[in-house]
């Protein structure tokens, strides 16, 4: 049933329940505490009403890819003060200023220059604390994807860590697309391996990996944030040209 805002709340409630159960099952199968796996609802292209409906189902963390879209939704949902936006799309340096005071976490730091710019803007944004960030790694080495190369990770982590306005929390990746979910496993394992080589869970407690297609595999590999869009909100409209 669709309500006047165009959101099918029953279907959404069913999908959220399914995905929460899926992550919990994957965590138990992996011998992990289900509370260590958090669901990031990827709401790109969805109208603010869809996020509001998800909020009413208890969801608090939402992932957005595009800065303007994130800002518009933050504005439309400003009456929900504990709703948290995570930026999961590539961030251009000239947009760092726009998000520094508005997001709960940035998952996509991929260069020292971006880290410095975001740090500068976060310091000036009057935030209550440091801005939590993850460093994105291009583990598949795909030229068209953003993310730092694995061998650039050391200096980038050091730069983020020494920025007084940023709080280094972990790593993020988007693996190459594969037919089978299992195909993503070597890339998730690679991200975890990088975490282990660069300070382990003490320094990098969060691993943001896994999407609708491969969430279970990501949880088995150690994901703490799983970014799910389609399986929660349904298929996205095709991108406008
Ligand atoms: C769109 C997107 C997702 C969600 O993908 P689904 O297949 O819809 O679950 C996750 N992470 C990133 C970085 C995305 O851009």
Coordinates of C-alpha atoms and ligand atoms in Angstrom, one line a residue:
X1 CA 0.0 0.0 0.0
X2 CA 1.3 3.4 -1.0
X3 CA 0.7 6.4 1.2
X4 CA 0.1 9.9 -0.1
X5 CA 3.8 10.6 -0.2
X6 CA 4.3 7.7 -2.6
X7 CA 6.1 5.5 -0.1
X8 CA 5.0 1.9 0.4
X9 CA 5.4 1.6 4.1
X10 CA 4.5 -2.0 4.5
X11 CA 6.9 -3.1 1.8
X12 CA 9.6 -1.0 3.3
X13 CA 9.0 -2.4 6.8
X14 CA 9.3 -5.9 5.4
X15 CA 12.5 -5.1 3.6
X16 CA 14.1 -3.5 6.6
X17 CA 13.2 -6.4 8.7
X18 CA 14.6 -8.8 6.1
X19 CA 17.9 -7.0 5.8
X20 CA 18.4 -6.6 9.5
X21 CA 17.7 -10.3 9.9
X22 CA 20.1 -11.1 7.1
X23 CA 22.9 -9.1 8.7
X24 CA 22.2 -10.7 12.1
X25 CA 22.3 -14.2 10.6
X26 CA 25.5 -13.5 8.7
X27 CA 27.1 -12.2 11.9
X28 CA 26.1 -15.2 13.9
X29 CA 27.3 -17.6 11.2
X30 CA 30.7 -15.8 11.3
X31 CA 30.8 -16.1 15.1
X32 CA 30.5 -12.3 15.5
X33 CA 28.4 -10.2 17.8
X34 CA 25.4 -8.9 15.6
X35 CA 25.7 -5.6 17.3
X36 CA 29.1 -5.1 15.7
X37 CA 27.5 -5.0 12.2
X38 CA 25.6 -1.8 11.4
X39 CA 23.2 -1.2 8.6
X40 CA 23.8 2.0 6.5
X41 CA 20.7 2.6 4.5
X42 CA 21.8 3.9 1.1
X43 CA 19.2 6.4 0.2
X44 CA 20.6 8.0 -3.0
X45 CA 17.8 9.0 -5.5
X46 CA 15.2 8.3 -2.8
X47 CA 12.9 11.2 -1.8
X48 CA 13.1 12.6 1.7
X49 CA 9.7 10.9 2.5
X50 CA 11.4 7.5 2.0
X51 CA 14.1 8.4 4.5
X52 CA 11.4 9.7 6.9
X53 CA 9.6 6.4 6.6
X54 CA 12.8 4.4 7.3
X55 CA 13.5 6.7 10.3
X56 CA 10.1 5.7 11.7
X57 CA 11.2 2.1 11.4
X58 CA 14.1 2.9 13.6
X59 CA 16.8 3.5 11.0
X60 CA 19.1 6.4 11.9
X61 CA 22.1 6.1 9.5
X62 CA 21.7 7.0 5.8
X63 CA 24.3 6.9 3.1
X64 CA 24.3 9.5 0.3
X65 CA 26.6 9.7 -2.8
X66 CA 26.1 13.3 -4.0
X67 CA 26.8 16.4 -1.9
X68 CA 23.9 18.5 -3.2
X69 CA 21.4 15.7 -2.8
X70 CA 22.6 15.1 0.8
X71 CA 22.3 18.8 1.7
X72 CA 18.8 19.0 0.2
X73 CA 17.7 16.0 2.2
X74 CA 19.4 17.3 5.4
X75 CA 17.4 20.4 5.0
X76 CA 14.1 18.6 4.4
X77 CA 14.6 16.3 7.4
X78 CA 16.1 18.9 9.8
X79 CA 13.3 18.2 12.2
X80 CA 14.9 14.7 12.8
X81 CA 17.9 15.7 14.8
X82 CA 19.3 12.3 15.4
X83 CA 19.2 11.2 11.8
X84 CA 22.8 10.8 10.6
X85 CA 24.1 11.3 7.1
X86 CA 27.2 9.4 5.8
X87 CA 28.9 10.6 2.6
X88 CA 29.7 7.4 0.6
X89 CA 30.3 9.0 -2.8
X90 CA 33.5 10.6 -4.1
X91 CA 34.1 14.0 -2.5
X92 CA 35.6 16.8 -4.5
X93 CA 37.8 19.1 -2.5
X94 CA 35.8 22.2 -3.5
X95 CA 32.7 20.6 -1.9
X96 CA 34.4 19.7 1.4
X97 CA 33.3 23.0 2.9
X98 CA 29.6 22.1 2.2
X99 CA 29.6 18.8 4.0
X100 CA 32.0 19.4 6.9
X101 CA 29.4 20.6 9.3
X102 CA 26.5 18.5 8.0
X103 CA 27.6 14.8 7.9
X104 CA 28.2 12.3 10.6
X105 CA 30.9 10.4 8.8
X106 CA 32.8 10.6 5.5
X107 CA 33.6 7.2 4.1
X108 CA 35.6 8.3 1.0
X109 CA 38.8 10.1 2.0
X110 CA 41.2 9.1 -0.8
X111 CA 44.0 11.7 -0.9
X112 CA 46.1 13.7 1.5
X113 CA 44.9 16.9 -0.1
X114 CA 41.3 16.0 0.4
X115 CA 42.0 15.1 4.0
X116 CA 43.7 18.4 4.6
X117 CA 40.9 20.4 3.0
X118 CA 38.2 18.5 4.9
X119 CA 40.1 18.9 8.2
X120 CA 40.4 22.7 7.6
X121 CA 36.7 22.9 6.9
X122 CA 35.7 20.7 9.8
X123 CA 37.7 22.8 12.1
X124 CA 35.8 25.9 11.0
X125 CA 32.4 24.3 11.0
X126 CA 31.8 24.5 14.7
X127 CA 31.3 20.7 15.2
X128 CA 30.9 19.3 18.6
X129 CA 33.8 16.9 18.1
X130 CA 36.2 15.7 15.4
X131 CA 34.7 14.5 12.1
X132 CA 34.8 10.7 11.8
X133 CA 36.3 9.6 8.5
X134 CA 37.2 6.4 6.7
X135 CA 39.8 6.0 4.0
X136 CA 38.6 4.5 0.8
X137 CA 40.9 2.0 -0.8
X138 CA 40.7 0.9 -4.5
X139 CA 41.5 -2.7 -3.7
X140 CA 40.6 -3.9 -7.2
X141 CA 43.0 -1.4 -8.8
X142 CA 40.2 -0.3 -11.2
X143 CA 41.3 2.9 -13.0
X144 CA 37.7 4.3 -13.2
X145 CA 37.1 3.9 -9.4
X146 CA 38.1 6.3 -6.7
X147 CA 40.0 5.3 -3.6
X148 CA 43.7 5.4 -2.8
X149 CA 46.0 2.6 -4.0
X150 CA 46.9 0.1 -1.3
X151 CA 50.6 1.3 -1.3
X152 CA 49.5 4.9 -0.7
X153 CA 47.6 4.0 2.4
X154 CA 50.3 4.4 5.0
X155 CA 51.0 8.1 4.4
X156 CA 47.3 8.9 3.9
X157 CA 46.4 7.3 7.3
X158 CA 49.2 9.2 9.0
X159 CA 47.9 12.5 7.5
X160 CA 44.4 11.9 8.6
X161 CA 45.5 10.8 12.0
X162 CA 47.5 13.9 12.7
X163 CA 44.7 16.3 11.6
X164 CA 43.2 17.7 14.8
X165 CA 39.7 18.1 13.2
X166 CA 39.4 14.6 11.8
X167 CA 38.9 11.3 13.6
X168 CA 40.4 8.3 11.7
X169 CA 37.9 5.4 12.1
X170 CA 38.8 2.8 9.5
X171 CA 38.7 1.8 5.8
X172 CA 36.1 1.5 3.1
X173 CA 36.0 -0.2 -0.3
X174 CA 33.8 -0.8 -3.3
X175 CA 35.1 -4.0 -4.9
X176 CA 34.9 -4.7 -8.7
X177 CA 31.4 -5.9 -9.8
X178 CA 31.2 -9.7 -9.8
X179 CA 28.4 -12.0 -10.9
X180 CA 28.5 -14.1 -7.7
X181 CA 28.6 -12.4 -4.3
X182 CA 31.5 -14.7 -3.4
X183 CA 33.5 -13.0 -6.1
X184 CA 33.9 -10.0 -3.8
X185 CA 35.4 -12.0 -1.0
X186 CA 39.1 -11.7 -2.0
X187 CA 38.6 -7.9 -2.1
X188 CA 37.0 -7.8 1.3
X189 CA 39.7 -10.0 2.6
X190 CA 42.3 -7.6 1.1
X191 CA 40.7 -4.6 2.9
X192 CA 40.8 -6.5 6.1
X193 CA 44.4 -7.5 5.4
X194 CA 45.3 -3.8 4.9
X195 CA 43.7 -3.0 8.2
X196 CA 45.7 -5.6 9.9
X197 CA 49.0 -4.3 8.4
X198 CA 48.2 -0.7 9.2
X199 CA 47.5 -0.9 12.9
X200 CA 44.7 -3.4 13.3
X201 CA 41.3 -2.8 15.0
X202 CA 42.9 -0.5 17.6
X203 CA 43.7 2.1 15.0
X204 CA 41.1 1.1 12.3
X205 CA 38.0 -0.3 14.1
X206 CA 35.6 0.2 11.2
X207 CA 35.4 -1.6 7.8
X208 CA 32.7 -0.2 5.5
X209 CA 32.1 -2.8 2.8
X210 CA 29.3 -4.9 1.3
X211 CA 26.2 -3.8 -0.6
X212 CA 22.8 -5.5 -1.4
X213 CA 24.5 -8.1 -3.6
X214 CA 27.2 -9.2 -1.2
X215 CA 26.4 -8.1 2.3
X216 CA 26.7 -11.6 3.8
X217 CA 30.1 -12.1 2.4
X218 CA 31.2 -8.7 3.7
X219 CA 30.0 -9.6 7.2
X220 CA 31.9 -12.9 7.1
X221 CA 35.0 -10.9 6.1
X222 CA 34.6 -8.5 9.0
X223 CA 32.5 -5.5 7.8
X224 CA 31.2 -3.2 10.6
X225 CA 29.2 -0.9 8.2
X226 CA 27.2 -2.6 5.4
X227 CA 25.9 -0.2 2.8
X228 CA 22.5 -1.4 1.5
X229 CA 20.4 0.5 -1.0
X230 CA 18.3 -1.5 -3.5
X231 CA 17.4 -4.3 -1.1
X232 CA 15.8 -1.7 1.3
X233 CA 14.3 0.8 -1.0
X234 CA 13.9 -1.1 -4.2
X235 CA 15.5 -0.4 -7.6
X236 CA 16.7 3.1 -8.3
X237 CA 15.3 5.1 -11.2
X238 CA 17.8 5.1 -14.1
X239 CA 20.3 8.0 -13.8
X240 CA 19.3 11.1 -15.8
X241 CA 21.7 11.8 -18.7
Ligands
LIG1 C1 24.8 2.8 -4.4 C2 25.9 2.4 -3.4 C3 25.7 1.4 -2.5 C4 24.4 0.6 -2.4 O1 24.3 -0.3 -3.5 P1 23.0 -1.3 -3.6 O2 23.5 -2.2 -4.6 O3 21.8 -0.5 -4.0 O4 22.8 -1.9 -2.2 C5 26.7 1.1 -1.6 N1 27.8 1.8 -1.6 C6 28.1 2.7 -2.5 C7 29.4 3.4 -2.4 C8 27.1 3.1 -3.4 O5 27.4 4.0 -4.3

